[in-house]
Structure formats: C-alpha cells, structure tokens
Amino acid sequence: MSKKEWPLWEVFIRGQHGLNHRHVGSLHAPDAEMAINNARDVYTRRREGVSIWVVPSKDITASSPSEKGPLFDPAESKTYRHPTFFDIPEDVGKM
Amino acid sequence: MYAQLVKSDGLKSREEMSPEERAFQDRVDNGEKIEPKEWMPEGYRKTLIRQIGQHAHSEIVGQLPEGNWITRAPTLERKAILLAKVQDEAGHGLYLYSAAETLGVSRDELQEKLHSGKMKYSSIFNYPTLNWADIGAVGWLVDGAAIMNQVPLQRTSYGPYSRAMIRICKEESFHQRQGYAIMMKMASGTPEQKEMAQDALNRFWYPSLMMFGPSDKDSVHSAQSMAWKIKMNTNDELRQKFVNETVPQAEYLGLNVPDDKLAWNEDKQGYDFSEPDWNEFFEVIKGNGPCNRERLNARVKAWDEGAWFRDGLNAYAEKAADRRKAAPVAAE
C-alpha cells in the first residue's frame, strides 16, 4: 500500500465580480493540474468563482505570529492615513 | 452533533494555569481567533484534532447511507439532488481534514486512525437506510441536528475550524430542506407512502437525539472544551433546541413523533420528551450498531482499492516533474 501522501496546495478563487483572488482553503493533489481539478470540485460547486490559482503550501512564506507587534502596531497611531481624520466644513460640499 | 464523546482534559482553574495558558485563555475569552502557528496548550491542540477529525470522519462515512440510494432515487431530479448532497458531504469532510491538518496531523494519519478503529465517527451513520423515505428523514433530522451544532461552532475559537464551519453551514441548509421536501412528498402521497414516511421518522427519531451525545450530567468532557470555545453549547441545550424546532415540522407533515411522553411545557417554553436509550448509544459507539462493520469495511475497501490510482497519479506527477527539469538541458 502506498505511503506517499499527495502534497498540500493552497487554493485561491476569484469570484464573479472582478475582485482579487481570495484564499478559500487547501487540498491534496499529486500535481498542479489535479489540484486545479480538485479545487473546482471542492471549492466551486456553487459558482463561487471564475478563476482558480493553486500554490504548493510549502512554497508559502508566512509572517510569524511573534512578529505581529513590530509588523502591525506602527500603523495604529497613524490615523491621519484615513480620510475621516480631516474635518472638512459642510459648506465646502462633497469631497 | 457529528462529534460525540470527544475526550479532553479536566478544566483547569486560573490558579493552576501557567502564565502562557492564562494569556491564551484571555484571548479566547476576548473572542480572539487562535491561528495555526500561534502558541496553544497541548490539550487544546489534541482535543481539537480529535474533535475536527471525528467531525471529518462523520462527513465521509455519512456519504454511505445516502449513497446507498443514488442508483434507486425515484426520479432523475431526485437523483441529481442526492448526488449533489453526497458530493457536498465529501467536500465538508475535506474542509475539515484541512482544518485538522493545520494542527500538525496529516490527513492520511487521520484516515488510518479511522480505518483501524482508533477514531470514531457519529453513531448516527451506523443505522441503515431501508426505504426512500429514510433519505428524507436523514436530510430533515440528521442534517437538522448537525446544523444545531454547527451554527454555533462558526464562532469557535480556532480560526481554521471556524472558517470550515462557516463554509459548511452555508451549504447545509440545502441538505435539510431537500430532506424535508422528500418527507412532504411522501407524507402527502398514498397511504403506503405516508406509512413509509412515518416508519422512517420512527426509526430515525431517537438515533437523531443521540447525535448530541450523552446527557449533561454524564458528559465528562464538556467543561474544558466549553472554556476553550471548541464546544459552544451543552448536549442537553442543543437536544432541547432540536426537539423544539422539529416537533412542529413533524406536525405539519401529519406524522407522529414516536414518544408518548412528548408534551409542550409552558414553564420552560419547550417540549418535555423521552431520553433515547443510552445503552443502545454506547453499544453503537463500541461498534455494535446495525451497520458499524459494513460502514468501516466500505471505507477500508475504498481506500485499499484506490491505492493503485493514488500511486499512479503520484508516478505521473513525478515523471512530469522530471521531464520539466530535463527539458531546458535538452534544448541547449
């Protein structure tokens, strides 16, 4: 009996409305072509998408949970990056 | 519930926790999601693997009683619907295996544990589907009971499990409604058809109540799982909710719930009902239900007889990869 497990792939789907491909989950497949075939069956049974990307899970580099602070905290104090930071008088009209 | 009797450690008090465990519990209490690479107590990881694995196995084994009727569905439309439903169950199993794999166990390992009997699946799938109305009863009652448990689990603390549950819940409502639609057809058909519908309800009622697991007073594994938010409600709460919702649906069909003690209780705003036979439940869990051996044999057979195919695809993938490596050299 076979002991070799099919590798894991991450699946990304682009929905109907022209948005970015979005990560939807993962699956096992022997190669990229079969991964696309399997992704179609597992993740698009209800017309969820018009395009599929598959990427070997082992090729994904992820940020480490322990880096969360240094990576994301600096943005916290920079509220001026949002339009609502600035009060524009109503008289100016829509902006 | 698709995961019954999931073992977990006893509940730890705050004083007994290490600083890491306390910080972890605070995150769970705050409603934060725990993600795969983050620190988690070993008990949390192990309990989740058992629970998600058992849930995944239930989805996969759950295909068998329904698959039994695909070739004999009464119309082409019913056949297409049943095929789609059974295919969904395969999908649900795969979502859940993927979620379990983020905890450091492989899908093949989990399947090996299912096949060797080390891991369980829901007791409900060890009952046979004897007539077409059973397919209605399974969708209506079994998927209905599963939804009771899965809807709150969308808020579970473990990110990948929660996301799998959200996806499953989106699809599950179709399952229950197609089952109820079969029951409506049968219950409004000839007297013989109505009798088949009643017979199906008679046989599936108590096994469906068992899906939620033993009574809270006998449920030893709940406290820690509830503190960790990998179990959101007690077994009895969910069972009561299921009965409250299902009894009026049976009345609409003109069918009798097979319970003499069933009565509306004004004080608790819910039905009083008879407990299932818990001895039967534990016998089924132990492997002595009507179809335990048949179900497991079918899984093992499918796995063993598919080995040559899995190997073939592996061999093809390896050869194709080698060819790609060799191609630029040949072009020089």
PDB file of C-alpha atoms in Angstrom, chain A residues 1-8 24 26-28 30-31 33-34 41-43 45-46 48 62-63 65 68, chain B residues 27 37-38 87-88 91 94-95 98 101 106-108 167 171 174 303-304 307 310-311 313-314 316-318:
ATOM      1  CA  MET A   1       0.000   0.000   0.000  1.00  0.00           C
ATOM      2  CA  SER A   2       1.140   3.483  -0.846  1.00  0.00           C
ATOM      3  CA  LYS A   3       2.655   5.519   1.957  1.00  0.00           C
ATOM      4  CA  LYS A   4       3.362   8.636  -0.077  1.00  0.00           C
ATOM      5  CA  GLU A   5       0.844  11.339   0.660  1.00  0.00           C
ATOM      6  CA  TRP A   6      -0.206  13.791  -2.035  1.00  0.00           C
ATOM      7  CA  PRO A   7       1.222  17.239  -1.284  1.00  0.00           C
ATOM      8  CA  LEU A   8      -0.927  20.054   0.104  1.00  0.00           C
ATOM      9  CA  VAL A  24     -10.528  29.750   0.243  1.00  0.00           C
ATOM     10  CA  SER A  26      -6.432  23.907   0.914  1.00  0.00           C
ATOM     11  CA  LEU A  27      -6.472  20.440  -0.570  1.00  0.00           C
ATOM     12  CA  HIS A  28      -4.279  17.487  -1.509  1.00  0.00           C
ATOM     13  CA  PRO A  30      -0.461  14.912  -6.828  1.00  0.00           C
ATOM     14  CA  ASP A  31       0.308  17.824  -9.164  1.00  0.00           C
ATOM     15  CA  GLU A  33      -3.208  20.153 -12.843  1.00  0.00           C
ATOM     16  CA  MET A  34      -5.013  17.771 -10.482  1.00  0.00           C
ATOM     17  CA  ASP A  41     -14.901  20.161  -7.266  1.00  0.00           C
ATOM     18  CA  VAL A  42     -14.175  21.120  -3.675  1.00  0.00           C
ATOM     19  CA  TYR A  43     -14.444  24.912  -3.763  1.00  0.00           C
ATOM     20  CA  ARG A  45     -19.693  23.696  -6.576  1.00  0.00           C
ATOM     21  CA  ARG A  46     -21.990  26.725  -6.390  1.00  0.00           C
ATOM     22  CA  GLU A  48     -18.218  30.664  -6.399  1.00  0.00           C
ATOM     23  CA  ALA A  62       4.112  33.416   6.260  1.00  0.00           C
ATOM     24  CA  SER A  63       4.848  36.149   8.770  1.00  0.00           C
ATOM     25  CA  PRO A  65       2.787  35.319  14.924  1.00  0.00           C
ATOM     26  CA  LYS A  68       2.667  40.715  14.925  1.00  0.00           C
TER      27      LYS A  68
ATOM     28  CA  ARG B  27      -7.521  35.716  24.201  1.00  0.00           C
ATOM     29  CA  LYS B  37       1.185  28.814  14.227  1.00  0.00           C
ATOM     30  CA  GLU B  38       0.296  30.584  17.462  1.00  0.00           C
ATOM     31  CA  GLN B  87     -20.796  15.347  -3.040  1.00  0.00           C
ATOM     32  CA  ASP B  88     -21.216  18.197  -0.546  1.00  0.00           C
ATOM     33  CA  GLY B  91     -16.430  18.454   0.386  1.00  0.00           C
ATOM     34  CA  LEU B  94     -12.194  17.690   3.028  1.00  0.00           C
ATOM     35  CA  TYR B  95     -12.633  21.188   4.534  1.00  0.00           C
ATOM     36  CA  SER B  98      -7.648  20.556   6.039  1.00  0.00           C
ATOM     37  CA  GLU B 101      -4.031  19.385   9.263  1.00  0.00           C
ATOM     38  CA  SER B 106      -1.787  14.621   8.240  1.00  0.00           C
ATOM     39  CA  ARG B 107      -4.975  13.564   6.509  1.00  0.00           C
ATOM     40  CA  ASP B 108      -3.579  10.093   5.833  1.00  0.00           C
ATOM     41  CA  ARG B 167     -18.480  27.280   4.654  1.00  0.00           C
ATOM     42  CA  GLU B 171     -24.266  24.547   2.260  1.00  0.00           C
ATOM     43  CA  PHE B 174     -29.878  22.844   1.338  1.00  0.00           C
ATOM     44  CA  TRP B 303      -9.068   3.201   0.473  1.00  0.00           C
ATOM     45  CA  ASP B 304      -7.239  -0.059  -0.296  1.00  0.00           C
ATOM     46  CA  ALA B 307      -4.179   2.728  -3.706  1.00  0.00           C
ATOM     47  CA  ARG B 310      -3.214   7.317  -5.957  1.00  0.00           C
ATOM     48  CA  ASP B 311       0.159   5.736  -6.708  1.00  0.00           C
ATOM     49  CA  LEU B 313      -1.100   9.817 -10.159  1.00  0.00           C
ATOM     50  CA  ASN B 314       1.977  10.221  -7.952  1.00  0.00           C
ATOM     51  CA  TYR B 316       2.768  10.568 -13.315  1.00  0.00           C
ATOM     52  CA  ALA B 317       3.402  13.758 -11.331  1.00  0.00           C
ATOM     53  CA  GLU B 318       6.985  12.680 -10.594  1.00  0.00           C
TER      54      GLU B 318
END
